Each structure stands twice: as C-alpha cells, then as structure tokens.
Amino acid sequence: MNIHRCRFVDYTPHTITALSFNLPSVASNIQPPSTLRLAVGRSNGDIEIWNPRWSWVHEITLKGGQGRSIEGLVWSKGGNRLFSIGGSTSITEWDLNTGLPVLSHDCNAGVVWSLAISPDGEQLAAGCDNGTVVLLDLSSGIKGQIDHLKILQRSNNRIMSLAWKGANQVVGGCSDGRIRVWSTESSNNGRILATMKVDKSRLDESTLVWSVLVLPNKQIVSGDSTGSIKFWDAQNFSLLQSFKSHEADILCLASNYKGNTIFSAGVDRKIVSYKIVNSKLKRWASVSNRLLHAHDIRAMTTFEAKGTSFLISGGVERTLVINSVTNFMDGMFRKIPITRHRPCVQAISEPRLLMLWNDQSVKIWKVDEYIEPDAESLQSEEKGKRLVAKITLNCEENVTSAALSENGSLLAVSTLAETKLFELTPSENGSRLLVQKSNEANALSSLGASIIRFSQDSSKLIAVTPESDIVVYNVANDELIEESSVNDSDDEDDEQNFHAASSRNIFRLSVSNCGKYVATARPNGQINLFEITKTQVRPLGLLTKLNSAPTALKFTLKNTLIIATAEIKVLEFDINTKSLTPWSRRNSDLLPRDLINLVDKCCGIFFEPCSPNRVWLWGANWLAFLDLAQNMPFQRVAKRKIDRLGVDEEEDRATTQEIRKSLPLNGHDVNGTADNASTSVPFWMTLKYRPMLLADTLGAGELVVIERPPFDVPLPPAFWSNHKIKV
C-alpha cells in the first residue's frame, strides 16, 4: 500500500489568550464535579470548551470572527453562563447550546481590558482603557440579562487586570505602575480606598501591572512588566515581599486552592512556583521553575479536587500544556497536539483533492498519483501537488465546516449565519479549479450550520444547525426537505445546567454510503439515527448512550456503524437491530493495549475500497487498523480484567510480539508504505506520523496522511536572554 505523507497543508492554529475553568477548586476530600469544563480563548475569537475527563476531550467551539480576539473569560457561579471580552467596549455572553452570542452588553466606558466576577457570582467588574471600572449585575440568573449597577471612581490610566477582594472591594492593576483598590459599597460611592506603587522600569517607561491576585490569607499578589512579583498586605496596603523571578513581563498569575502556592508566567516562557515558608509571618520563597513552553505564556489557570490537580497554561505556542499543581516540579506534563479533534481537512479520492478550511478561507490542492520516491528527484517531488483553488469568504464569521462532493464538482462552506454553495470546474489546462458561487442555492442563504456533509451521490447536503437540528438540502431542487430535532428526555429537566447545555450539541455526523441514513453523536454519549426520505428526515430514535464521549463514527458498506469513544474503545452497531454486532460483542472489550492505552483520541475512521472489512482509525499521533472479519487473538479474561479495558499484561505482550512478527512492517516503525500488509493480521498500528490533521484513503491501495509538525507553524521570535535559565 502506498502512503502519501503530506506536510504542505498550512493549517495554523491561533494564540491562546485566555483560560478559565467554569467551577472553582474544591477541598481535597471532594470529588471533582462531572460538569467541570475548561474554556480556552484564542486570538481569532474562537472559544473552545474542553472536558478534562478521559484525558481531555474537545467538546465544542464557540466560533469567533475576523478582528475579534478573546482577551478575557469568566464564568458565572455554577458555571452555566460564559462571558468574554476582546478589543471592544462590550461584554459578550455566549449560548452554550447554539454556540451563538446571547447578548453583547456595551459598557459605554471605553475598550474593556479586564474582567472579574465577584465571589458570590452576582456582580461583574469590567476594567476599561479610560480608567473606568464598571460594575454589572448578574443576580437575576437569567441568560442574556446583564444590568448596569454603577461606575467606580475613575482613574486616568488603563485597567490592565482586576480581582475581587471579598464582596465589597475590587483590586485593579493599572498601566501607570499602580495597584488601586476600590470600594463597591454604596456608602463609599465607589471611591478608591488605597493605591500601591510598583517599581519603575529602567527604560523610563510606565510599568504595566498585567496581573493581580487576591489570596485567602489577606494578601494581594501582583505581576508587572519589570518581571517582578510582589506580595502586599491587603489590610494595610503595604509591600511585604518582592521577587525578580522573570526577565520580562509577567502576564499571568494563578494559585492553588489553599492559597499557599502561587505560579507566575509570562514572556520569558518560564513558570515559577512560590510557596509560604513561614505561615505566621506569611513569608514566601521562590521554590522552583520549569521551562515547558517555547514561547510567551499568555494565560494560566488551576483547578484542584480529590485526585485532581491541574495547572493549565497556554500562549503564543498555540498548544495547551497540562501540568500538576501538587507535583509541579517533578510531575509529568502533557502538551495537547495543535491539530483539531474534529478535522478541518477533507480528502476526495476520485478527483484526488485535499481541502483545508480555517477562519474565513478555504484552500484546495490537487495531489498527483503516487510515484516511488527513489524514481524521482526532489525537484520532481515538489511537483506532486499544487494549489488549485483558494476562496476567502466575504463575511466576518469564522467558517464552521466545509464539504466537497465526491465528484469534486461542488463545494459547500458554512458559518453559523449562512451556508454557501460553489461550483468547481477544472480550467482548460487542468492547472486550477474555477470557482463560481451557485445562483440557484437560495434556500441555503439563511441556513447557518455547525457541520455539513454531502451524500455519496452528491445529490444532498446534510447540515446540522446551531440548534442541533438536522436539515437536508436537495441540490437539484434547491429545497430544504425538512428540519428535525431530537427530544432528549434525559436532559430536558436540566436545561439550565451547563452539563446539559454543552452535551446536547451534535458534534459528530456520519452519512451512510447509500445516502439513506444519518448518525449523529453528542458529547454526553448519545448516538441518534435518522432516515432520509424524499419528503422528510425521519428520526429512528436513540441507537445507544455510551459511558464516554464518542470522538468518531463512520458507516460501513453493510450499513453498520463504527464508533470510537474517548476511552479508545471501538464499537460496531447494527442499525437495524440497534445492537452490537457479533464482532463487537466478541472483541470490543479485548482490544490490544497498544491501542486502548493511547492518550490522544481517535479523530477519524475510514475504509479502503479494496478491503471493506479493514477499519482504519487515526488520532493526532497514531494510525491503526482493525480487521472486522477476524477476532482479536486474545483469550477471554476474567471480569476484573475486562473492567480494566484490557487483558493480562504478559499475555498481551506475547500476543503483540506475535502480531508484529507477522506484519511486513514493524507496528511502531513504519517506513511510509504498507503495501504487503497481510489480511490475516487483525491489528496494526504505527506512531510514525505526528501530529496529523487527517488520514484517509485516496483510492485503491493509496492512503494520504496530512501532518502539521509544530516546527512548520510560523511563530514570531521568542524571548531570548544571555542569562542561564535553570530548568
């Protein structure tokens, strides 16, 4: 088998600018709530919602738009309302059901630079560039309702950072090198109670107080542009201690649940840890630091509970870094791959096209037929692909999904506001594709969608609306067949709960080869089936509800449905009987440990035209296949071992060695081709390709693997110092 290894697809993720958990840390004897989520803001206006269960699953993305950057994120008490700011005078509240903004509240006081929520979750403080702090009322608890309370005493400098000190005071770091404390009580009329001044910059510039933090032990912590972290007495407003731990700006601060450990990070890429060494005198010491990032750290947050300790950081490097609060120095850390859990790349085999969509643009490449690398020079290899079309949408919204028809003649592109249909025609010399917007697709102009897919015969376009309804567009007749929504009785009683809001969104979709059936997946594990007729989209009900989030699903040629879960469990369902197939009942609990022990989730499933029983699975850093015509070569084990989703280690090790010996290629050292892979092998896996944007078939005997190595992602120059950094 020939494998096209492509690195020319120039997908570039965006800088992480804000991080926020929807719930605060809890005591070490309390289990972490199942509703815990992490919001990740990026510089293109997107907000990603991540579930830390099952080693971090990306559930949904709230799409931004051109010129919109997320500069701050806060959650209301209970974690069911999300607010953001970004380069404007407004505060945006988001609908977690639809991914659309609920409200954009104008503060009428200048560009909002900082945001903080009160401990009781009923007030929101917004710091503006004209020196104003605006207080907003959230006590109604009604989604989309924000009431203006008051404007605190104005200073003459930008409010760079905010934090609440109890229920009646707000602490702000300003652009003039001062920390101000406001009273929110009516009796004080919002006056400034105290002002604290940090060190002046050597360059005779104003020091910027980028971050402030209020601790339970009545101390205030500040981080500024001189690289200094300072500890202040929150009662007398006097300086207690100062550390020059960084060689450049400190952009973010975070603390543990008890408030006796502080973390600082910023432009010099280091994360520094501080601990209280004398609890009576409240004296601090810088105890350790780690260099985990290759570029500026823009945001950092923590969460702690029983058996859970997260220190999350991100920045210009574009990747989330997961570390531990309790084992910061010696513990393991993980970098989430920059590639998406839901692919933004599509491959079409017959016209040999590859498509990438990102922000407001779509690119299409033509891939030539495979030629053995030794048979051509490097110069000829560069001619094996060419960009044949590039489309930039005339809109501000970011593209949510795009789809090419199987014959390569149609292209559909959607945002949450509209869907556009384009006709693709090869030029006379075949060097490019002529793109023309279809004038007959009037029914699509007002149809916003989060996911779109063409049927195999290109006659229908299946779309998922922001409300998670299924809509089928008939290309020939320019009509929407029908909209159909699913009532999930399990969640109806809890619509205000964040867990229900985030889990009710359809985030995966598969269309059968015959074009008759559609399967949808939701983060709460629900798999629903629909039947498409000439006049309606008929719900066939719930296929199953899984214990973990489904991350990929695909119909087979025999109309069974393959599902991969966040636990790297592979299931096959018969859609007629709505039950597991005999293969799945025999093998789903007995998959090789090499597969189920993977950390990166399965992002996609595909089949080879010449081997319909071979199901290919891929994640960001791995590629594997399972043969559905064969059982896994394992003996059934006792119940306690099945609960561990595996088999006895010695037996597994011996069996894995036997499988690898039977393979023409080593399972972990594939050299780019898999032409002689024997059909007698039930399982094969490689870790060679990483990180992957897509793996798919390009026809009989051909696979395409699209990689995006981090060193290919363009980055600005990182901070560099002559001083030695201790790691």
XYZ file of C-alpha atoms in Angstrom:
727
model
C 0.000 0.000 0.000
C 1.255 3.495 -0.910
C 1.126 6.262 1.695
C 1.224 9.930 0.690
C 2.889 11.826 3.514
C 1.829 15.459 3.084
C 3.130 18.451 5.014
C 2.155 21.253 2.658
C -1.307 21.857 4.170
C -0.616 25.097 6.029
C -3.068 24.888 8.900
C -2.067 27.420 11.553
C -3.802 27.444 14.947
C -4.140 30.674 16.871
C -2.586 32.025 20.038
C -4.194 31.036 23.333
C -5.157 34.299 25.024
C -7.447 33.295 27.908
C -8.144 30.262 30.108
C -10.910 29.743 32.654
C -12.445 26.783 34.482
C -16.207 27.023 34.919
C -16.013 25.924 38.570
C -13.638 26.885 41.396
C -11.327 24.428 43.102
C -12.737 22.379 45.978
C -11.267 20.716 49.063
C -9.050 17.684 48.601
C -11.715 15.356 50.053
C -14.360 16.332 47.473
C -14.615 14.570 44.121
C -14.317 16.764 41.008
C -17.769 17.521 39.553
C -18.726 15.858 36.273
C -19.745 19.285 34.951
C -16.179 20.631 35.094
C -15.148 22.312 31.842
C -12.290 24.499 30.640
C -12.847 27.455 28.309
C -9.921 28.296 26.025
C -9.971 31.661 24.253
C -7.933 32.243 21.104
C -6.785 35.289 19.191
C -9.169 34.632 16.265
C -12.213 34.931 18.531
C -12.850 31.195 18.959
C -13.658 29.777 22.395
C -13.042 26.061 22.862
C -14.817 24.069 25.568
C -12.756 21.151 26.892
C -13.820 18.302 29.159
C -10.921 17.109 31.372
C -12.440 13.639 31.720
C -10.943 10.837 29.609
C -7.639 12.731 29.319
C -9.155 15.884 27.837
C -11.821 15.872 25.148
C -12.578 18.910 22.982
C -16.375 19.133 23.030
C -17.464 22.299 21.211
C -16.087 25.516 19.744
C -17.877 28.846 20.025
C -16.878 30.483 16.753
C -15.491 33.988 16.578
C -14.838 36.184 13.603
C -12.456 38.471 11.784
C -10.816 41.076 14.005
C -12.234 39.556 17.184
C -9.851 38.354 19.847
C -10.719 36.790 23.183
C -8.807 38.726 25.855
C -10.686 37.555 28.930
C -13.088 34.798 30.019
C -15.168 34.431 33.173
C -17.963 32.083 34.241
C -20.934 32.854 36.444
C -21.416 30.991 39.703
C -22.386 27.408 38.914
C -20.586 27.520 35.584
C -23.642 27.842 33.339
C -23.026 31.334 31.895
C -19.888 32.300 29.982
C -18.728 35.884 29.367
C -15.888 37.155 27.196
C -14.166 40.399 26.259
C -11.952 41.235 23.330
C -10.853 44.575 21.926
C -14.226 46.341 22.186
C -16.404 48.234 24.644
C -18.742 45.255 25.001
C -19.030 42.140 27.139
C -20.392 39.113 25.270
C -22.435 36.335 26.830
C -22.495 33.025 24.947
C -25.226 30.451 24.423
C -23.615 27.087 25.073
C -26.476 25.283 23.312
C -26.116 27.017 19.955
C -22.601 28.458 20.057
C -24.036 31.890 19.268
C -23.750 35.090 21.320
C -26.772 35.665 23.556
C -26.008 39.269 24.352
C -23.398 41.914 23.681
C -23.574 44.429 26.529
C -21.937 47.792 25.829
C -20.252 49.217 28.933
C -20.182 52.733 27.407
C -16.872 53.409 29.094
C -14.093 52.604 26.653
C -12.469 49.389 25.470
C -12.736 46.652 28.115
C -9.306 45.307 29.075
C -10.060 43.163 32.121
C -12.922 41.233 33.652
C -13.572 39.662 37.066
C -16.585 38.108 38.781
C -17.458 38.559 42.461
C -17.136 35.635 44.897
C -20.930 35.266 45.103
C -21.195 35.300 41.302
C -23.735 38.130 41.268
C -21.554 41.040 40.111
C -19.194 41.510 37.204
C -16.406 44.101 37.215
C -15.042 45.379 33.909
C -11.854 47.450 33.674
C -11.623 49.843 30.731
C -8.855 51.695 28.933
C -10.130 55.095 30.108
C -9.523 54.197 33.758
C -13.117 53.256 34.498
C -14.298 50.202 36.435
C -17.893 49.292 35.550
C -19.991 47.097 37.844
C -22.682 44.905 36.270
C -25.456 42.927 37.960
C -25.943 39.207 37.206
C -28.182 38.434 40.187
C -31.239 37.701 38.032
C -29.581 34.488 36.856
C -31.424 34.836 33.554
C -29.384 34.046 30.478
C -28.921 37.167 28.369
C -29.732 39.650 31.140
C -26.961 41.961 32.369
C -27.928 45.087 34.333
C -25.770 48.156 34.853
C -25.016 48.843 38.536
C -22.511 51.669 38.845
C -19.222 53.141 37.676
C -16.481 53.321 40.293
C -14.213 56.323 40.800
C -12.285 56.886 37.641
C -8.504 56.855 37.418
C -6.567 58.259 34.491
C -4.943 55.033 33.355
C -5.931 51.794 31.703
C -7.141 48.999 33.998
C -4.964 46.073 32.915
C -6.188 43.475 35.428
C -8.907 43.009 38.044
C -9.620 40.791 41.051
C -12.245 40.878 43.784
C -11.222 41.286 47.436
C -14.192 39.916 49.295
C -17.665 41.072 48.285
C -17.132 44.827 48.617
C -13.731 45.667 47.162
C -12.128 45.442 43.726
C -8.366 45.398 43.150
C -7.050 46.646 39.818
C -3.614 46.691 38.201
C -3.132 49.795 36.070
C -0.907 50.959 33.227
C 0.795 53.645 35.359
C 2.523 51.117 37.617
C -0.067 51.397 40.376
C -2.450 48.987 42.044
C -5.725 50.561 43.097
C -8.377 49.276 45.474
C -11.973 50.415 45.009
C -14.897 50.067 47.368
C -18.130 48.834 45.797
C -20.308 49.767 48.770
C -22.917 52.455 48.251
C -21.769 54.271 51.390
C -18.339 54.885 49.835
C -19.782 55.751 46.437
C -17.210 53.613 44.614
C -14.211 55.573 45.861
C -10.574 54.495 45.639
C -9.531 53.300 49.100
C -5.827 52.766 48.510
C -3.069 52.988 45.922
C 0.108 50.896 45.835
C 3.010 51.601 43.506
C 5.315 49.013 41.929
C 8.907 49.511 40.733
C 9.609 51.786 37.825
C 11.008 50.403 34.596
C 14.675 51.069 33.795
C 13.676 52.246 30.343
C 11.845 55.198 31.890
C 8.545 53.757 30.741
C 5.415 53.237 32.766
C 5.275 49.843 34.422
C 2.251 47.769 33.436
C 0.617 45.685 36.160
C -0.513 42.800 33.958
C -1.992 40.585 36.651
C -3.349 40.796 40.204
C -4.468 38.050 42.553
C -6.177 38.147 45.967
C -5.324 35.340 48.413
C -7.384 33.933 51.303
C -4.632 34.944 53.776
C -5.392 38.650 53.226
C -2.611 39.262 50.751
C -2.571 40.735 47.262
C -0.163 39.452 44.600
C 0.841 41.457 41.534
C 2.866 40.693 38.414
C 4.199 43.517 36.258
C 6.181 44.380 33.145
C 9.506 44.530 35.011
C 9.311 40.784 35.671
C 8.654 41.319 39.381
C 6.075 39.566 41.520
C 5.081 41.419 44.682
C 3.161 40.394 47.786
C 1.102 43.107 49.501
C -0.701 43.342 52.824
C -4.379 43.551 51.851
C -5.335 45.284 55.112
C -2.647 47.954 55.395
C -1.902 48.054 51.634
C 1.850 47.873 52.202
C 4.544 45.883 50.411
C 5.582 42.661 52.142
C 7.911 40.927 49.668
C 9.203 41.271 46.130
C 10.822 38.742 43.772
C 12.542 39.495 40.462
C 11.881 35.991 39.129
C 11.356 36.775 35.450
C 13.449 38.555 32.854
C 10.443 40.018 31.069
C 6.776 40.813 31.637
C 4.733 38.640 33.995
C 1.457 38.203 32.122
C -0.469 35.793 34.360
C -0.741 34.535 37.931
C -2.507 31.537 39.454
C -2.814 29.966 42.900
C -3.773 26.638 44.399
C -6.969 26.020 46.395
C -5.467 26.873 49.804
C -3.677 29.947 48.517
C -0.271 28.827 49.834
C 1.249 28.167 46.396
C 1.497 30.759 43.622
C 2.518 30.371 39.976
C 3.725 33.168 37.707
C 4.431 33.103 33.969
C 4.956 35.453 31.076
C 7.130 36.486 28.176
C 10.300 34.641 29.251
C 8.467 31.262 28.876
C 9.139 30.146 32.464
C 6.572 29.090 35.039
C 7.825 29.935 38.532
C 6.403 28.467 41.730
C 6.296 30.217 45.127
C 5.357 28.732 48.487
C 4.762 30.054 52.001
C 7.764 29.121 54.145
C 6.565 30.826 57.342
C 2.815 30.721 57.838
C 2.845 33.017 60.889
C 4.851 35.765 59.228
C 3.352 34.951 55.813
C 6.763 34.836 54.208
C 7.160 33.460 50.699
C 10.014 31.835 48.793
C 10.580 31.076 45.123
C 10.992 27.301 45.208
C 11.119 26.057 41.605
C 10.607 26.861 37.948
C 10.080 24.936 34.727
C 10.567 25.792 31.080
C 7.674 23.980 29.389
C 6.815 26.475 26.663
C 8.736 27.539 23.584
C 7.137 30.992 23.510
C 5.251 33.604 25.550
C 2.769 32.301 28.115
C -0.378 34.407 27.838
C -2.786 32.639 30.203
C -2.749 30.256 33.145
C -5.364 28.710 35.449
C -5.669 25.980 38.084
C -8.211 23.504 39.429
C -7.915 21.128 42.378
C -10.166 18.423 43.827
C -9.820 14.889 45.159
C -7.432 13.044 42.860
C -7.323 16.046 40.509
C -4.621 18.692 40.220
C -4.484 20.813 37.058
C -2.165 23.664 36.175
C -3.120 24.717 32.649
C -1.105 27.197 30.616
C -1.045 28.397 27.032
C 0.102 31.208 24.807
C 1.833 32.020 21.535
C 2.944 28.397 21.141
C -0.777 27.648 20.439
C -0.882 24.413 22.444
C -2.373 23.686 25.857
C 0.140 22.491 28.441
C -1.295 20.306 31.213
C 0.744 20.223 34.413
C 0.131 19.410 38.077
C -0.260 21.903 40.911
C 0.840 19.470 43.612
C 3.684 17.881 41.611
C 4.681 20.916 39.602
C 8.430 20.360 39.572
C 8.691 16.592 39.325
C 5.349 15.596 37.836
C 4.581 14.603 34.289
C 3.268 17.227 31.896
C 1.453 16.931 28.597
C 1.168 19.138 25.544
C -2.132 18.787 23.705
C -1.367 18.475 19.948
C -2.069 21.577 17.887
C -4.268 19.593 15.495
C -8.039 19.610 15.900
C -10.111 16.800 17.402
C -12.673 17.474 14.657
C -10.687 17.604 11.402
C -10.671 20.773 9.300
C -9.284 18.890 6.283
C -11.070 16.659 3.755
C -9.713 14.281 1.105
C -11.644 13.240 -2.031
C -10.258 10.144 -3.725
C -11.535 10.200 -7.316
C -10.528 13.773 -8.262
C -7.602 13.475 -5.786
C -8.355 16.713 -3.956
C -7.393 17.894 -0.471
C -9.262 20.754 1.200
C -8.455 22.872 4.265
C -10.771 25.395 5.889
C -9.712 27.838 8.585
C -11.000 31.255 9.699
C -12.639 32.779 6.581
C -10.667 30.915 3.913
C -10.799 27.585 2.077
C -7.882 26.063 0.136
C -7.981 23.124 -2.278
C -4.958 21.153 -3.532
C -4.640 18.575 -6.284
C -2.477 15.535 -5.431
C -0.803 13.644 -8.281
C -0.634 9.875 -8.450
C 1.895 8.164 -6.225
C 5.421 7.708 -7.597
C 8.108 5.779 -5.753
C 10.428 8.283 -4.010
C 13.571 6.696 -5.489
C 12.248 7.087 -9.000
C 12.047 10.880 -8.899
C 14.299 13.676 -7.817
C 13.431 16.090 -5.044
C 12.581 18.738 -7.596
C 10.021 16.431 -9.226
C 8.537 15.502 -5.852
C 7.706 19.142 -5.266
C 5.503 18.954 -8.355
C 3.378 16.180 -6.854
C 0.841 18.670 -5.524
C -0.460 22.088 -6.472
C -2.874 24.619 -5.083
C -5.829 24.699 -7.478
C -8.275 26.964 -5.641
C -8.429 29.434 -2.772
C -11.606 31.050 -1.526
C -11.923 33.866 1.001
C -15.456 34.449 2.207
C -16.845 37.958 2.192
C -18.008 37.754 5.791
C -16.655 38.298 9.292
C -17.688 34.965 10.835
C -15.235 32.082 11.029
C -16.025 29.027 8.911
C -17.561 26.230 10.980
C -17.474 23.477 8.341
C -16.869 22.815 4.653
C -17.593 19.870 2.366
C -16.539 18.738 -1.109
C -18.825 16.499 -3.130
C -17.440 13.067 -4.036
C -17.011 14.016 -7.692
C -15.290 17.282 -6.785
C -17.804 19.468 -8.616
C -19.461 21.132 -5.610
C -18.145 22.908 -2.544
C -20.280 23.924 0.432
C -18.993 26.301 3.105
C -20.911 27.176 6.256
C -20.779 29.628 9.125
C -23.249 29.877 11.984
C -25.119 32.528 9.971
C -25.211 31.137 6.417
C -24.179 28.353 4.046
C -22.807 28.967 0.559
C -22.641 26.555 -2.367
C -19.943 26.848 -5.044
C -19.499 25.082 -8.386
C -15.984 23.853 -9.195
C -14.905 23.487 -12.818
C -11.403 22.475 -13.995
C -9.639 25.026 -16.189
C -8.704 24.163 -19.768
C -5.183 23.079 -18.868
C -6.297 21.495 -15.578
C -3.915 23.629 -13.522
C -6.636 25.133 -11.352
C -10.292 24.966 -10.413
C -12.649 27.723 -11.479
C -14.878 28.626 -8.539
C -18.297 30.144 -9.093
C -20.975 30.729 -6.494
C -24.175 28.863 -7.268
C -27.010 31.266 -8.003
C -29.620 28.563 -7.507
C -28.886 27.748 -3.855
C -31.218 30.391 -2.462
C -32.559 28.120 0.268
C -29.098 27.914 1.837
C -28.560 31.660 2.205
C -30.147 31.835 5.660
C -29.129 28.373 6.866
C -26.365 28.524 9.447
C -24.675 25.216 10.212
C -22.056 23.771 12.535
C -21.458 20.617 10.424
C -22.165 19.888 6.745
C -21.687 16.723 4.663
C -22.533 15.726 1.087
C -24.163 12.395 0.390
C -22.158 9.878 -1.643
C -24.041 10.700 -4.869
C -23.662 14.477 -4.270
C -27.419 14.991 -4.555
C -27.971 16.043 -0.943
C -26.240 18.265 1.569
C -26.843 17.269 5.173
C -26.419 20.063 7.713
C -26.544 20.386 11.492
C -27.942 23.765 12.561
C -26.671 25.675 15.617
C -29.745 24.363 17.459
C -28.603 20.782 16.635
C -31.438 20.155 14.187
C -30.873 18.046 11.058
C -31.593 19.746 7.735
C -31.241 18.117 4.308
C -30.791 20.317 1.255
C -31.752 18.886 -2.133
C -29.162 20.214 -4.585
C -31.242 19.601 -7.723
C -34.465 21.204 -6.469
C -32.982 23.911 -4.234
C -35.210 22.996 -1.320
C -34.819 22.060 2.306
C -36.507 18.716 2.804
C -37.246 19.004 6.494
C -35.878 20.034 9.822
C -35.945 17.501 12.604
C -34.973 17.854 16.248
C -34.459 15.165 18.842
C -36.001 15.346 22.286
C -33.571 14.048 24.850
C -35.836 13.334 27.789
C -32.857 12.614 29.989
C -31.714 16.224 29.752
C -34.973 18.183 29.413
C -35.380 18.616 33.158
C -31.925 20.141 33.464
C -31.693 22.610 30.608
C -30.166 25.319 32.796
C -27.324 23.032 33.789
C -24.063 23.589 31.939
C -23.515 19.856 31.583
C -26.779 19.592 29.644
C -26.025 22.699 27.586
C -22.623 21.565 26.403
C -23.571 17.910 25.990
C -26.700 18.432 23.884
C -24.800 19.782 20.885
C -24.347 17.467 17.918
C -20.590 17.453 17.362
C -20.090 14.417 15.083
C -22.010 13.357 11.965
C -21.820 10.442 9.534
C -23.822 9.744 6.377
C -24.224 6.205 5.042
C -22.886 5.364 1.577
C -26.409 4.821 0.281
C -27.368 8.295 1.495
C -30.373 6.935 3.359
C -29.164 7.066 6.960
C -27.553 9.734 9.122
C -25.936 9.128 12.512
C -25.226 11.922 14.984
C -23.162 11.942 18.170
C -23.258 14.217 21.212
C -20.663 14.719 23.952
C -22.965 13.081 26.508
C -22.601 9.786 24.620
C -25.917 9.804 22.759
C -25.920 8.333 19.251
C -29.070 9.087 17.236
C -30.178 7.727 13.865
C -32.190 9.406 11.109
C -33.627 8.137 7.846
C -33.701 10.455 4.850
C -36.677 10.092 2.512
C -37.836 12.237 -0.382
C -40.099 14.296 1.843
C -38.736 14.166 5.367
C -35.946 13.401 7.766
C -37.425 10.717 9.982
C -35.884 10.163 13.432
C -35.190 6.495 14.100
C -34.557 7.135 17.776
C -31.640 6.561 20.070
C -29.139 3.945 18.925
C -27.200 3.886 22.200
C -25.920 6.065 25.017
C -22.249 5.455 25.715
C -20.419 5.837 29.005
C -17.865 8.154 27.427
C -17.937 10.756 24.690
C -17.857 9.434 21.107
C -14.983 11.011 19.191
C -15.502 9.495 15.711
C -18.147 7.490 13.862
C -18.479 6.029 10.371
C -20.930 3.861 8.427
C -19.608 0.685 6.814
C -20.650 -0.587 3.377
C -23.012 -3.064 5.054
C -24.719 -0.199 6.947
C -23.326 -0.988 10.345
C -21.965 1.927 12.363
C -18.425 2.039 13.770
C -17.996 4.262 16.847
C -14.746 5.208 18.588
C -15.036 6.625 22.108
C -12.879 8.830 24.300
C -11.708 5.680 26.071
C -10.313 4.429 22.711
C -12.991 1.773 22.647
C -14.214 0.646 19.205
C -17.840 -0.474 18.855
C -19.810 -1.729 15.847
C -23.608 -1.412 15.872
C -26.208 -2.982 13.609
C -28.538 -0.067 12.874
C -31.470 -2.372 12.078
C -31.436 -4.194 15.412
C -29.785 -1.313 17.332
C -27.444 -3.774 18.972
C -23.771 -4.651 18.876
C -22.637 -6.867 16.026
C -21.145 -10.303 16.817
C -17.655 -8.950 16.113
C -18.125 -6.091 18.588
C -19.561 -8.329 21.298
C -16.533 -10.572 20.960
C -13.768 -8.001 20.523
C -14.673 -4.511 21.803
C -13.556 -5.354 25.341
C -10.460 -7.207 24.158
C -8.662 -4.659 22.014
C -4.843 -4.571 22.215
C -3.325 -2.497 24.980
C -1.214 -0.648 22.422
C -4.473 0.866 21.200
C -6.522 1.428 24.341
C -3.579 2.885 26.286
C -3.221 5.752 23.806
C -3.732 9.223 25.273
C -4.680 11.051 22.064
C -8.261 10.461 20.995
C -9.432 8.875 17.767
C -10.204 11.745 15.386
C -11.423 9.817 12.353
C -12.404 6.493 10.795
C -12.168 5.406 7.160
C -12.182 2.280 4.969
C -10.145 1.114 2.000
C -12.155 0.442 -1.185
C -10.305 -2.842 -1.724
C -10.587 -4.009 1.921
C -14.056 -3.117 3.244
C -13.552 -5.198 6.400
C -10.466 -3.252 7.422
C -11.418 -0.230 9.527
C -8.734 2.434 9.839
C -8.545 4.625 12.939
C -6.332 7.631 13.475
C -5.513 10.194 16.144
C -3.134 13.122 16.341
C -0.085 10.885 16.821
C -1.114 7.392 15.720
C -2.588 5.397 12.842
C -4.058 1.900 13.177
C -6.418 -0.604 11.597
C -8.657 -3.419 12.831
C -9.929 -6.266 10.672
C -13.665 -6.715 11.284
C -13.575 -10.143 9.647
C -11.321 -11.529 12.377
C -11.357 -11.806 16.130
C -8.594 -10.334 18.222
C -6.094 -13.115 19.049
C -6.697 -12.913 22.783
C -8.215 -15.332 25.242
C -11.258 -14.085 27.100
C -10.235 -12.970 30.577
C -11.900 -12.676 33.937
C -14.351 -9.870 34.628
C -11.917 -7.882 36.746
C -9.506 -7.721 33.786
C -12.214 -6.698 31.360
C -13.061 -3.807 33.685
C -9.523 -2.566 33.097
C -10.323 -2.486 29.379
C -7.526 -4.902 28.607
C -6.055 -8.328 29.101
C -3.319 -9.796 31.212
C -0.081 -7.905 30.595
C 2.068 -10.986 29.970
C -0.462 -12.452 27.564
C -0.881 -9.114 25.833
C 2.866 -8.652 25.485
C 3.348 -12.094 23.975
C 0.437 -11.680 21.575
C 1.585 -8.251 20.469
C 5.015 -9.631 19.646
C 3.424 -12.383 17.571
C 1.360 -9.841 15.656
C 4.349 -7.659 14.948
C 6.333 -10.627 13.711
C 3.529 -11.435 11.295
C 3.482 -7.891 9.937
C 5.604 -6.913 6.943
C 6.241 -3.642 8.765
C 7.030 -3.058 12.402
C 3.961 -1.671 14.130
C 5.922 1.239 15.589
C 8.455 1.808 12.816
C 6.571 2.133 9.549
C 8.707 3.493 6.739
C 5.898 5.092 4.765
C 4.307 2.205 2.899
C 2.085 -0.685 3.846
C 1.779 -2.494 0.540
C 2.221 -6.042 1.772
C 0.089 -5.830 4.921
C -1.417 -9.265 5.168
C -5.174 -9.555 5.505
C -4.527 -12.225 8.127
C -3.330 -9.553 10.550
C -6.242 -8.411 12.766
C -4.491 -5.311 14.144
C -1.724 -2.930 13.098
C -0.553 0.415 14.456
C 2.173 2.979 13.857
C 3.303 6.046 15.788
C 5.416 7.441 12.974
C 3.119 10.170 11.667
C 2.626 13.140 14.002
C 0.810 15.322 14.515
C -1.855 14.512 11.947
C -4.580 16.748 10.557
C -6.117 13.894 8.564
C -5.644 10.321 7.438
C -7.863 8.959 4.662
C -7.924 6.876 1.524
C -7.094 8.237 -1.937
C -8.436 5.189 -3.733
C -7.464 1.543 -4.043
C -4.082 0.893 -2.451
C -3.418 4.529 -1.507
C -3.566 6.401 1.786
C -2.936 10.064 2.481
C -1.534 11.236 5.813
C -1.523 15.005 6.366
C 0.884 16.161 9.055
C 1.474 19.568 10.606
C 4.722 19.450 12.611
C 4.964 22.225 15.222
C 8.258 23.458 13.753
C 6.422 24.253 10.497
C 3.952 26.571 12.251
C 5.085 30.200 11.786
C 5.861 31.921 15.092
C 7.295 35.330 15.965
C 10.747 35.386 17.572
C 10.695 34.143 21.157
C 12.227 35.928 24.131
C 15.948 35.277 24.459
C 18.285 36.145 27.303
C 22.024 35.922 27.930
C 21.298 34.674 31.424
C 21.208 30.953 32.015
C 17.764 29.625 32.749
C 17.511 26.894 35.332
C 15.084 24.212 34.238
